[in-house]
Tab-separated table of N, CA and C in Angstrom:
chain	number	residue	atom	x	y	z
A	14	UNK	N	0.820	-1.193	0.000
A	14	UNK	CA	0.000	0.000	0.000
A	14	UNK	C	0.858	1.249	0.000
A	15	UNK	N	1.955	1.146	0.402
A	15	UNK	CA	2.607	2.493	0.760
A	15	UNK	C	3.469	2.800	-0.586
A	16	UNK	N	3.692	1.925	-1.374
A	16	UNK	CA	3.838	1.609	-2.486
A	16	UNK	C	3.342	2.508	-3.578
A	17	UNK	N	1.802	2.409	-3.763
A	17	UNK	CA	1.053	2.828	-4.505
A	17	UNK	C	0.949	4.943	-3.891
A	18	UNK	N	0.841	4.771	-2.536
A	18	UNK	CA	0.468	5.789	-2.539
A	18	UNK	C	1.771	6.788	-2.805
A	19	UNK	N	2.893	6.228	-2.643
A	19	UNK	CA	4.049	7.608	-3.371
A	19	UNK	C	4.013	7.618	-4.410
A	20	UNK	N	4.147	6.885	-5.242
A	20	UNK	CA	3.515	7.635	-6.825
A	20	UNK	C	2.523	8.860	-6.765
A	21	UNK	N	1.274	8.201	-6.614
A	21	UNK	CA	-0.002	8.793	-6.136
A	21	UNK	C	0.714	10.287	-5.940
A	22	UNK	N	0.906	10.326	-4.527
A	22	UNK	CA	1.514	11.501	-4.140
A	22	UNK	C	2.523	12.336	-4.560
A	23	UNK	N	2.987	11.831	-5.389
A	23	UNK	CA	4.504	12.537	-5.971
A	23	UNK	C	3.342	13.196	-7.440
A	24	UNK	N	2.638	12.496	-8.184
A	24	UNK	CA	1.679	12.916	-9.327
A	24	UNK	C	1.156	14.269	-8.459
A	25	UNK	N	0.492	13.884	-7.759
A	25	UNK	CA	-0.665	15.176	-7.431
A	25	UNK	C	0.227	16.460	-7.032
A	26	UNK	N	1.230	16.292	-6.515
A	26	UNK	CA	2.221	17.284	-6.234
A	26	UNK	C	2.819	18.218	-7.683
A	27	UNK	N	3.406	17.110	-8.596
A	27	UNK	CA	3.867	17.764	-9.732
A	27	UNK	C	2.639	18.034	-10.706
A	28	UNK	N	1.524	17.689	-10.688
A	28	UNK	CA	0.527	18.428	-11.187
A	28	UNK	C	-0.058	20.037	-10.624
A	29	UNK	N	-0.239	19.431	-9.538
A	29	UNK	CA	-0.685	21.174	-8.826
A	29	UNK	C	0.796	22.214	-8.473
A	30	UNK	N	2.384	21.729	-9.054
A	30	UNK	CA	3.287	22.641	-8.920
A	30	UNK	C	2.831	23.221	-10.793
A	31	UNK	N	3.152	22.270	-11.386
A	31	UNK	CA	2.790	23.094	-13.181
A	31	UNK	C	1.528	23.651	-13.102
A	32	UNK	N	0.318	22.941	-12.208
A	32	UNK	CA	-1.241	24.153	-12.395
A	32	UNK	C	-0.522	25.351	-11.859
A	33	UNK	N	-0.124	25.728	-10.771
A	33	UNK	CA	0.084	26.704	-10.153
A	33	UNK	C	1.073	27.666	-10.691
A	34	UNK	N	2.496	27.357	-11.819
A	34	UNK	CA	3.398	28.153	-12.075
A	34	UNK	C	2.391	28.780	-13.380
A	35	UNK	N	0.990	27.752	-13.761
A	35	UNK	CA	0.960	28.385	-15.329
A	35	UNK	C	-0.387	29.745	-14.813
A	36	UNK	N	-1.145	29.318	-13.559
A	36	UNK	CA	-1.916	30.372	-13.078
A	36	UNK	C	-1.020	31.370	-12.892
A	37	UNK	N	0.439	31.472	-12.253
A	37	UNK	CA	1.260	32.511	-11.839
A	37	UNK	C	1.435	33.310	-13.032
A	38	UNK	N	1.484	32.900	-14.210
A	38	UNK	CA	1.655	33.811	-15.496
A	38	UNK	C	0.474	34.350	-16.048
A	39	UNK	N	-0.542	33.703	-15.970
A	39	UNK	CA	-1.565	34.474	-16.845
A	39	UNK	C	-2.105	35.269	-15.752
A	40	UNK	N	-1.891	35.547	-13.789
A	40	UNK	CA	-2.032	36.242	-13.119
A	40	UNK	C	-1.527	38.060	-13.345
A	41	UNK	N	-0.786	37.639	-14.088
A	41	UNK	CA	1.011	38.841	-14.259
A	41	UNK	C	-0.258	39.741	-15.175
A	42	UNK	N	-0.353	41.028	-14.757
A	42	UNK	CA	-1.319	42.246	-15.217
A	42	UNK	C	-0.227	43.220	-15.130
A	43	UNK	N	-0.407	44.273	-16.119
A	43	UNK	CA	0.628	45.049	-16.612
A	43	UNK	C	-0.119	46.075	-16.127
A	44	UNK	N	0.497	46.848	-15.257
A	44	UNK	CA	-0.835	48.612	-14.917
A	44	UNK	C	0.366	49.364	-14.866
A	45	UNK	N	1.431	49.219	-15.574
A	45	UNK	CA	2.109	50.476	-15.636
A	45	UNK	C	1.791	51.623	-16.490
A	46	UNK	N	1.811	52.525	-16.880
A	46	UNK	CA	1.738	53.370	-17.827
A	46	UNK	C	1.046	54.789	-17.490
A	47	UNK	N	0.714	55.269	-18.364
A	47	UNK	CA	-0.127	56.719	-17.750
A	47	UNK	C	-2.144	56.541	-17.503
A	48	UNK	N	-2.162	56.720	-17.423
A	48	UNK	CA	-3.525	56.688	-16.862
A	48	UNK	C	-4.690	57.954	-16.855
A	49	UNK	N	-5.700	58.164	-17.996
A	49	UNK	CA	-6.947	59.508	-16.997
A	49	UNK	C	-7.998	59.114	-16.704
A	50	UNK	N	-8.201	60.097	-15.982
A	50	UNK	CA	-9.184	59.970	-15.361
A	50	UNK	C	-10.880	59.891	-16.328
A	51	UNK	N	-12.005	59.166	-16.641
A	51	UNK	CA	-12.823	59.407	-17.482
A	51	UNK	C	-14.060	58.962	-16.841
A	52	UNK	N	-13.888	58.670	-15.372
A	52	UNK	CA	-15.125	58.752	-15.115
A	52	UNK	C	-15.790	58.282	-13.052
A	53	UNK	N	-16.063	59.344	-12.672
A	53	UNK	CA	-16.041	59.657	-11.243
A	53	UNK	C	-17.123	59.357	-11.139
A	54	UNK	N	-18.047	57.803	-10.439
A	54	UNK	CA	-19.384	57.454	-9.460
A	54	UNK	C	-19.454	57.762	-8.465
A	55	UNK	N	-20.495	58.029	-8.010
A	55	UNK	CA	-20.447	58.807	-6.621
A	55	UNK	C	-21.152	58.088	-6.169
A	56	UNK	N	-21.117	57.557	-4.732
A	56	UNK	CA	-22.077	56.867	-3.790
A	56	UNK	C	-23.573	57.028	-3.393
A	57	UNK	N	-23.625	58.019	-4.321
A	57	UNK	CA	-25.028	59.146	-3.651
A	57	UNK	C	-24.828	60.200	-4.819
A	58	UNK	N	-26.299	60.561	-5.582
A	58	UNK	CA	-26.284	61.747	-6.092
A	58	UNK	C	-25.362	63.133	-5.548
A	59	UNK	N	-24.937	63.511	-6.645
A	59	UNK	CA	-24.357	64.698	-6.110
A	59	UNK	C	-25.120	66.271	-6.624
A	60	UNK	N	-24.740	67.366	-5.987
A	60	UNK	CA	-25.075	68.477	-5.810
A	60	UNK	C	-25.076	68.987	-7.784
A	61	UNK	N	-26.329	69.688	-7.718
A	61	UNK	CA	-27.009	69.964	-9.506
A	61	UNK	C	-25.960	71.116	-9.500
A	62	UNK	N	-24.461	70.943	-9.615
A	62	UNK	CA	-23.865	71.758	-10.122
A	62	UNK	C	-23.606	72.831	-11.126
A	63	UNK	N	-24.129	71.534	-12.233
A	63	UNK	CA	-24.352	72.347	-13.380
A	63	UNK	C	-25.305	73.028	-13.816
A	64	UNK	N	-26.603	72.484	-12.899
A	64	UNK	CA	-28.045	73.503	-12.766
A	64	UNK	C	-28.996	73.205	-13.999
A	65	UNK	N	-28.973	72.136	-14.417
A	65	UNK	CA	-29.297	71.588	-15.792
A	65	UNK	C	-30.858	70.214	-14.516
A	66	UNK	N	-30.899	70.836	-13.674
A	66	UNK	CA	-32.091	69.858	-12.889
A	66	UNK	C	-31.872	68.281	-12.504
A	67	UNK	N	-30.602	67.731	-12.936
A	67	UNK	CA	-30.260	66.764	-12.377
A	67	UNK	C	-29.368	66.185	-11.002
A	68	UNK	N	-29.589	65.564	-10.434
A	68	UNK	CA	-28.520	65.294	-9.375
A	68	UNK	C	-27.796	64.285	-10.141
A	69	UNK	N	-26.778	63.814	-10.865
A	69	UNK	CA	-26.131	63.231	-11.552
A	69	UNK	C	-25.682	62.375	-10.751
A	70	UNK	N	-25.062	60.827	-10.593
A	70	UNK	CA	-23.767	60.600	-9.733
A	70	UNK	C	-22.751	60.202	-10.326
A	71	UNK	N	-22.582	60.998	-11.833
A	71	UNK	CA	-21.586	61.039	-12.427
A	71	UNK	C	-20.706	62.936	-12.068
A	72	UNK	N	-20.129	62.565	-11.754
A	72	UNK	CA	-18.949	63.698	-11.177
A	72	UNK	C	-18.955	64.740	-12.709
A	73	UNK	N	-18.532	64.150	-13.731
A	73	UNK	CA	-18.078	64.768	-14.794
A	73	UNK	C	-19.331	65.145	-15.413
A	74	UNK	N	-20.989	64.617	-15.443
A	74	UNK	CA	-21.900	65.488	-15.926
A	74	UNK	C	-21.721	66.717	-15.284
A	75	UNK	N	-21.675	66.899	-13.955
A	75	UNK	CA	-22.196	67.938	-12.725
A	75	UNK	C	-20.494	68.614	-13.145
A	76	UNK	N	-19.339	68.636	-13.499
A	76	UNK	CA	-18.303	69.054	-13.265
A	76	UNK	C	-17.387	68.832	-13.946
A	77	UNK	N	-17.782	69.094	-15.340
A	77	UNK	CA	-16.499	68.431	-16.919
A	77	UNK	C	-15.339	69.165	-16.783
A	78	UNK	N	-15.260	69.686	-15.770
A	78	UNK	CA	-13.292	70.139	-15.939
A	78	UNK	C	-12.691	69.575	-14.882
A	79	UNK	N	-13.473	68.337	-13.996
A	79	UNK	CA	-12.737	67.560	-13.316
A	79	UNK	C	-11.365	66.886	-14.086
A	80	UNK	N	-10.153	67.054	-13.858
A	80	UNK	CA	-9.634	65.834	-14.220
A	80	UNK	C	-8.250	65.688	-13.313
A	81	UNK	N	-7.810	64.504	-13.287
A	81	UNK	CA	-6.579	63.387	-12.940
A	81	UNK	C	-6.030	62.457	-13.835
A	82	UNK	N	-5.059	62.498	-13.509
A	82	UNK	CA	-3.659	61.936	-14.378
A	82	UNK	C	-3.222	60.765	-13.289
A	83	UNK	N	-2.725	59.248	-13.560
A	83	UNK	CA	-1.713	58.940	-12.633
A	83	UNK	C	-0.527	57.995	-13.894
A	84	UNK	N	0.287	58.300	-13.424
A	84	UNK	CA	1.682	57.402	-14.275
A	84	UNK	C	2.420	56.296	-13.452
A	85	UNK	N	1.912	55.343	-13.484
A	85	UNK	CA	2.876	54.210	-12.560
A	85	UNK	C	3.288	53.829	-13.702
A	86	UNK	N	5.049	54.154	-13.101
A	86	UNK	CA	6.338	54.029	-14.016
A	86	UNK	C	6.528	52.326	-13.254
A	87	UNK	N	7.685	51.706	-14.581
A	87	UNK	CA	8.263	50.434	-14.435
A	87	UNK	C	8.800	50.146	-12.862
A	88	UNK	N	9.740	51.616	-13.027
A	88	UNK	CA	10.741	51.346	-11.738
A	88	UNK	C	10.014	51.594	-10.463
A	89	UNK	N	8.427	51.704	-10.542
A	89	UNK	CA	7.452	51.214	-9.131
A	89	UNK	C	7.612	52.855	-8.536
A	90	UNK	N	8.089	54.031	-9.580
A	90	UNK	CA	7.894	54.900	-8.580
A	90	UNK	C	6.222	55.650	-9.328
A	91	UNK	N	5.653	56.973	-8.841
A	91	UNK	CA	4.266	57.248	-9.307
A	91	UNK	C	4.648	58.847	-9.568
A	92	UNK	N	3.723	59.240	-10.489
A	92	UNK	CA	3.261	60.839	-10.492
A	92	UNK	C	1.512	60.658	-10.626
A	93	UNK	N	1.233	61.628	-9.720
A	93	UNK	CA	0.087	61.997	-10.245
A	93	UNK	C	-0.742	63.375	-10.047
A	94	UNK	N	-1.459	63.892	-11.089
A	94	UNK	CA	-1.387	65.059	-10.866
A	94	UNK	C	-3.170	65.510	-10.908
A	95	UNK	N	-3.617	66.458	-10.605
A	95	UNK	CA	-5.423	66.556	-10.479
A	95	UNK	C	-5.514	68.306	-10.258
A	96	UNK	N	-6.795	68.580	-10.570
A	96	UNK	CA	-7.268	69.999	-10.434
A	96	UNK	C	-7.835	69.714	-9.246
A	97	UNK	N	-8.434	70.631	-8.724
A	97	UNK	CA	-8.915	71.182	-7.221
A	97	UNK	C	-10.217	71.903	-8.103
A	98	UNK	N	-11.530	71.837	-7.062
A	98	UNK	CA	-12.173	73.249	-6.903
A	98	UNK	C	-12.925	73.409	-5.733
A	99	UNK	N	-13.897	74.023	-5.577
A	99	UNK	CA	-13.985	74.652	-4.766
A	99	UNK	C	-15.552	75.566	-4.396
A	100	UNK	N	-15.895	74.925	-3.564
A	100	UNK	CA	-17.920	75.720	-3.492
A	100	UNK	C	-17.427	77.087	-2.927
A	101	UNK	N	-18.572	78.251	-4.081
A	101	UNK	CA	-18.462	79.413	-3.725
A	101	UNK	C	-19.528	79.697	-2.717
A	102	UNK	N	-19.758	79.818	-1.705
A	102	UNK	CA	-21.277	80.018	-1.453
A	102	UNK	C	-21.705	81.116	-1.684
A	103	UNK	N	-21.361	82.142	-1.572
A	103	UNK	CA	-21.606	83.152	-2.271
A	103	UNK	C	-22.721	83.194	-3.650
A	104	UNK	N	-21.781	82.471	-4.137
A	104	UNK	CA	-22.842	82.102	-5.924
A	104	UNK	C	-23.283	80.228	-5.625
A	105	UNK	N	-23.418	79.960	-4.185
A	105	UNK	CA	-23.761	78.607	-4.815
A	105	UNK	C	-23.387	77.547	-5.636
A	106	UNK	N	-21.871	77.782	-5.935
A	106	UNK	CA	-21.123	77.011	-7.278
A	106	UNK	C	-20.295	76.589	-6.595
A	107	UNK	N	-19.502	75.325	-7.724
A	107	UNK	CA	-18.496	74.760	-7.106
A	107	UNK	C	-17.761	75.336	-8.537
A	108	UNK	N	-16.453	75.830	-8.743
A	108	UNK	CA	-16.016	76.109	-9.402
A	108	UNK	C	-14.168	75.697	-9.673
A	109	UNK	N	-13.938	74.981	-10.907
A	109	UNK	CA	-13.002	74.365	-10.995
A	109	UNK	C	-11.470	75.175	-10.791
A	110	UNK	N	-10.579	74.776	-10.143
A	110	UNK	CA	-9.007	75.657	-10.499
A	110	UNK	C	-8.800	76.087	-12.199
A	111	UNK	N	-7.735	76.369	-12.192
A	111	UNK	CA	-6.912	76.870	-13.403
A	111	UNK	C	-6.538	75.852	-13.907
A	112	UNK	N	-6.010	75.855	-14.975
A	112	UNK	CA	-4.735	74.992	-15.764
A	112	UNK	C	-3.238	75.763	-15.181
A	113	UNK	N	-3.041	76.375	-14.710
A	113	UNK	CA	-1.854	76.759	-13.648
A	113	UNK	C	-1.982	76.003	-12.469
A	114	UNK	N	-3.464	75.977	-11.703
A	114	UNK	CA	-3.404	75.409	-10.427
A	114	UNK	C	-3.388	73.808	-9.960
A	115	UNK	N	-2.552	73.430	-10.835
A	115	UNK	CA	-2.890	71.842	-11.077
A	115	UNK	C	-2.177	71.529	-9.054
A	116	UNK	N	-2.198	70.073	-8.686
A	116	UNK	CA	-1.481	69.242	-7.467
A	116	UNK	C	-1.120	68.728	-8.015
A	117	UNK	N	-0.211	67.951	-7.920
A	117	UNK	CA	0.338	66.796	-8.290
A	117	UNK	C	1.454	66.004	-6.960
A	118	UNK	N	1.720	65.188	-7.066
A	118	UNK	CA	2.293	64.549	-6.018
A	118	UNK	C	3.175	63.192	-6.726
A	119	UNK	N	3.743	62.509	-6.027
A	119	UNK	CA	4.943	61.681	-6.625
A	119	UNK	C	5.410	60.899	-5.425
A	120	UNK	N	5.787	59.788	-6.050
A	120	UNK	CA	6.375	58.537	-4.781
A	120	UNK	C	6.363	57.145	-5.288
A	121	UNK	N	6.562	56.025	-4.579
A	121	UNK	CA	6.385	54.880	-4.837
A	121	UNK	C	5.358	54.081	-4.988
A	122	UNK	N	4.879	53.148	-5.905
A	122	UNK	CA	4.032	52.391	-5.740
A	122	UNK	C	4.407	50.523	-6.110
A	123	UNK	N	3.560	49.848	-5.275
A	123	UNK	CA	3.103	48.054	-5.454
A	123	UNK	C	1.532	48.303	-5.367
A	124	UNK	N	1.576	46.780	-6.039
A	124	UNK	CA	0.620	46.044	-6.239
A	124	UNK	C	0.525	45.425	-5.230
A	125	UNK	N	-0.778	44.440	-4.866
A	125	UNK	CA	-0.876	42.849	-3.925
A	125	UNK	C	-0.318	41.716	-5.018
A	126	UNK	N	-0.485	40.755	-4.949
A	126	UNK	CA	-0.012	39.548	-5.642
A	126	UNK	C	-1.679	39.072	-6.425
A	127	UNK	N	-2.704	39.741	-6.029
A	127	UNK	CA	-3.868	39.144	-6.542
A	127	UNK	C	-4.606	40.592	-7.147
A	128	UNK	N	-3.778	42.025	-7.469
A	128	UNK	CA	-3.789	42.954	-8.103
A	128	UNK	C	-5.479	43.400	-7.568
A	129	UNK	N	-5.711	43.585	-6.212
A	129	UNK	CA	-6.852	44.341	-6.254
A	129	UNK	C	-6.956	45.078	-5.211
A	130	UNK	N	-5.010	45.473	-4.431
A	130	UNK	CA	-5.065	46.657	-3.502
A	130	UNK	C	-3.642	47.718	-4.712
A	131	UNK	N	-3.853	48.798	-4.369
A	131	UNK	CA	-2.438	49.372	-4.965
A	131	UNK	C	-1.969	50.382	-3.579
A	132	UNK	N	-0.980	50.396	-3.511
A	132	UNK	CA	0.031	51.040	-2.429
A	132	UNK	C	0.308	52.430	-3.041
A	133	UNK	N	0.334	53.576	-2.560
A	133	UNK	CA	1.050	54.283	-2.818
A	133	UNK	C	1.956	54.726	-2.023
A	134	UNK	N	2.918	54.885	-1.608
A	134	UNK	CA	3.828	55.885	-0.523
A	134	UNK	C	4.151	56.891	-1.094
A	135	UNK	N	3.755	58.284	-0.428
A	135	UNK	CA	4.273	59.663	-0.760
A	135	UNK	C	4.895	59.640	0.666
A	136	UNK	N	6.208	60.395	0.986
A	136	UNK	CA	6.738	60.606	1.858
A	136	UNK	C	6.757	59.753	2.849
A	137	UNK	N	6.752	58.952	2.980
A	137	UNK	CA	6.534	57.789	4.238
A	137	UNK	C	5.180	57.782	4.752
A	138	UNK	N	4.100	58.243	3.858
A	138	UNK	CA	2.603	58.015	3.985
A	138	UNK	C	2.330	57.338	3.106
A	139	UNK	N	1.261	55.905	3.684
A	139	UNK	CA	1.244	55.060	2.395
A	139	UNK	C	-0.468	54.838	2.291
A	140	UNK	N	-0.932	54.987	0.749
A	140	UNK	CA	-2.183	55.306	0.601
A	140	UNK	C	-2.664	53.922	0.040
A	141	UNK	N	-3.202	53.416	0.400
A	141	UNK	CA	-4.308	51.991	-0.136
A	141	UNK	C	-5.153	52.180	-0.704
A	142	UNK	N	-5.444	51.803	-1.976
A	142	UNK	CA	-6.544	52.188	-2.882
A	142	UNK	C	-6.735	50.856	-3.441
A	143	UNK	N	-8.366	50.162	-2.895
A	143	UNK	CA	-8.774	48.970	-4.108
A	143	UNK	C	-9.028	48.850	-5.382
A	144	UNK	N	-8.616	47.979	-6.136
A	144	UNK	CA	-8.581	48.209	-7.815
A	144	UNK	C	-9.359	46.994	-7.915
A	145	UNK	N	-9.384	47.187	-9.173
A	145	UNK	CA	-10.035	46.151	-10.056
A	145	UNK	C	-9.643	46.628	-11.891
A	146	UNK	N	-9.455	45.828	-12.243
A	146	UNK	CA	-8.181	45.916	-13.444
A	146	UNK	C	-8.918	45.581	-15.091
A	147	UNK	N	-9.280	45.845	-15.980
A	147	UNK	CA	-9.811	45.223	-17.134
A	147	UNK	C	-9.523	45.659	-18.192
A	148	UNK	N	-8.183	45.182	-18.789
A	148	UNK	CA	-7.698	45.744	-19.706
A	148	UNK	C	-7.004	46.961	-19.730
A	149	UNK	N	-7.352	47.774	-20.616
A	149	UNK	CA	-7.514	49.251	-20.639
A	149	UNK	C	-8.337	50.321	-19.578
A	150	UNK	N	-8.928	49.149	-18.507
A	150	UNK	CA	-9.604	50.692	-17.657
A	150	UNK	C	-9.145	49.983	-16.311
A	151	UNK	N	-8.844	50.926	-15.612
A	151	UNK	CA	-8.623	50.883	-13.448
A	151	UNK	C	-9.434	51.335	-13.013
A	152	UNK	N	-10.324	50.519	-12.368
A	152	UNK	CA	-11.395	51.550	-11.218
A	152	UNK	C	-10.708	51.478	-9.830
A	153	UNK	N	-10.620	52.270	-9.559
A	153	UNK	CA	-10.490	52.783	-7.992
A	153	UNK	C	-11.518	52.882	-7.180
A	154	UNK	N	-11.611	52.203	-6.183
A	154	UNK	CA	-12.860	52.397	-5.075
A	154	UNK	C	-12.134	53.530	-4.509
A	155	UNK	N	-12.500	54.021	-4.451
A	155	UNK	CA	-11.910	56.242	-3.946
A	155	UNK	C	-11.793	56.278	-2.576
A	156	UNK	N	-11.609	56.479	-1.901
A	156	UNK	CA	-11.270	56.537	-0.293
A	156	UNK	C	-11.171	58.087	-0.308
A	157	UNK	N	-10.894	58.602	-1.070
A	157	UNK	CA	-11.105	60.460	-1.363
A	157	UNK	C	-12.551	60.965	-1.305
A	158	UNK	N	-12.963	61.868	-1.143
A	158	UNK	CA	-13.684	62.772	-0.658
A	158	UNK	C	-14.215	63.343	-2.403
A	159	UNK	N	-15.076	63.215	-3.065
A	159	UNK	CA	-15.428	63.921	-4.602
A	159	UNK	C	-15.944	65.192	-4.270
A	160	UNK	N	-16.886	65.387	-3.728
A	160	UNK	CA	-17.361	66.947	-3.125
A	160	UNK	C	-17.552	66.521	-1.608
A	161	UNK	N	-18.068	67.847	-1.102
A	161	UNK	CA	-18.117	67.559	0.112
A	161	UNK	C	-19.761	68.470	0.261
A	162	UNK	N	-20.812	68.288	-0.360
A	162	UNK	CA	-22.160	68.672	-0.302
A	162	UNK	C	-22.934	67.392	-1.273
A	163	UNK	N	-24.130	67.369	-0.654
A	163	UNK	CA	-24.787	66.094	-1.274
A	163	UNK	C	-25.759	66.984	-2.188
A	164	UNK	N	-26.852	65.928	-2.473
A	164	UNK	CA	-28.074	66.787	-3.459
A	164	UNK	C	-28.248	67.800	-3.419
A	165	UNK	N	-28.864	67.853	-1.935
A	165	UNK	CA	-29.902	69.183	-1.240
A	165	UNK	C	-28.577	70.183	-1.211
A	166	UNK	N	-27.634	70.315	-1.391
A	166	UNK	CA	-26.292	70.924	-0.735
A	166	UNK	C	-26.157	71.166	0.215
A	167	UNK	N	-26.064	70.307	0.823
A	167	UNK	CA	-25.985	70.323	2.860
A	167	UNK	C	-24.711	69.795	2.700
A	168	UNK	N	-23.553	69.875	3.759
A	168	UNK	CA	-22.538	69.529	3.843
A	168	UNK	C	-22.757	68.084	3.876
A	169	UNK	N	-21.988	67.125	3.402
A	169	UNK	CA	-22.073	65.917	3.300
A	169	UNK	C	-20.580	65.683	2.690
A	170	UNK	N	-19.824	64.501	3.607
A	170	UNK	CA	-18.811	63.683	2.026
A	170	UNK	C	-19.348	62.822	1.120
A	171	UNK	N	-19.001	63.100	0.282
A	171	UNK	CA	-19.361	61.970	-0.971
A	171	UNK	C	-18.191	61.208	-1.524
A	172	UNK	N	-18.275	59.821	-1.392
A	172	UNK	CA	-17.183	59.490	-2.001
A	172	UNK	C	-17.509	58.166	-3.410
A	173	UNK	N	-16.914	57.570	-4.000
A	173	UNK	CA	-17.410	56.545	-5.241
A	173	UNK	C	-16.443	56.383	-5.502
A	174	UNK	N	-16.353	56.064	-6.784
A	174	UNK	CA	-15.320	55.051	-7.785
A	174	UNK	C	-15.080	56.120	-8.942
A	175	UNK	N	-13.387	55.844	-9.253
A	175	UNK	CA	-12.825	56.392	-10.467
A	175	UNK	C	-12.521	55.732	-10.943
A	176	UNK	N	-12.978	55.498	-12.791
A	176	UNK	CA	-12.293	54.895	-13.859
A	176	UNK	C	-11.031	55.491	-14.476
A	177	UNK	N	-10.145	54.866	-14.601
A	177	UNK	CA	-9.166	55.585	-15.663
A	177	UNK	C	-9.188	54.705	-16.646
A	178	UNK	N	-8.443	55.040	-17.778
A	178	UNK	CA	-8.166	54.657	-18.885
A	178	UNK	C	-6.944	54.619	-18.797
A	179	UNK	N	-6.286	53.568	-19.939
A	179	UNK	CA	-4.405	53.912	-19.809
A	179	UNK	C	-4.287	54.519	-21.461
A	180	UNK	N	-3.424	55.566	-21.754
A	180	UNK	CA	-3.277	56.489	-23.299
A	180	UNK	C	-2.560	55.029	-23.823
């Protein structure tokens, strides 16, 4: 009996080592490159910015000069860069920065091994953002703040999901 079963056992071993090296390759997802931003869900309608009678919970109906950039380079380091704006209350608006007033920020980034957390470290602060990967687009579950007024425009955070695209 003991016979039979090391074969046995030596098979099932070198079968599930070749299943496992050939899952390890078709696992391997490429998300380097540049990245924009094309499309911000929001958890919750957001504020009728654009005054067109909808509460949208698309960011970019309510706010088409939203945009973000991110570049995860080879060598695992990041840029990424975004506009700002800003509720006037005064006029009731949220109104976008400049093309001068861009942020941008820069640092390191990893992956998980099952590509559905991404790391960033800026300065020895390290930012966790869940992904989900398909091809040509990254959604980000946002842990960021999109406005900070809901429908009614009462102070509220709102937060959702960003698609990018890679150029």
């Amino acid at each position: 009996m003991k016979k039979m079963f090391l074969p046995f056992a030596l098979i099932v071993v070198l079968f599930n080592s070749c299943s496992s090296d050939d899952d390890s390759l078709d696992q391997f997802i490429d998300v380097t490159g540049t990245w924009d931003s094309i499309s911000f869900i929001a958890n919750e309608p957001l504020f009728d910015i654009n005054g067109d009678g909808v509460n949208s919970l698309e960011l970019l109906d309510e706010l088409p000069c939203r945009y973000s950039k991110l570049v995860l380079n080879e060598d695992l380091t990041f840029y990424q860069e975004n506009n700002s704006w800003d509720y006037n209350q005064n006029s009731n608006e949220y109104e976008c920065s400049s093309e001068n007033d861009i942020s941008n920020v820069n640092g390191t980034w990893t992956v998980n091994s099952d590509f559905s957390l991404l790391s960033l470290n800026i300065n020895d602060n390290t930012a966790f953002l869940e992904i989900e990967f398909d091809g040509d687009t990254l959604k980000f579950i946002a842990n960021e703040s999109f406005l900070d007024r809901n429908a009614q425009g009462e102070l509220n955070t709102i937060y959702g999901e960003v698609l990018m695209r890679k150029r």
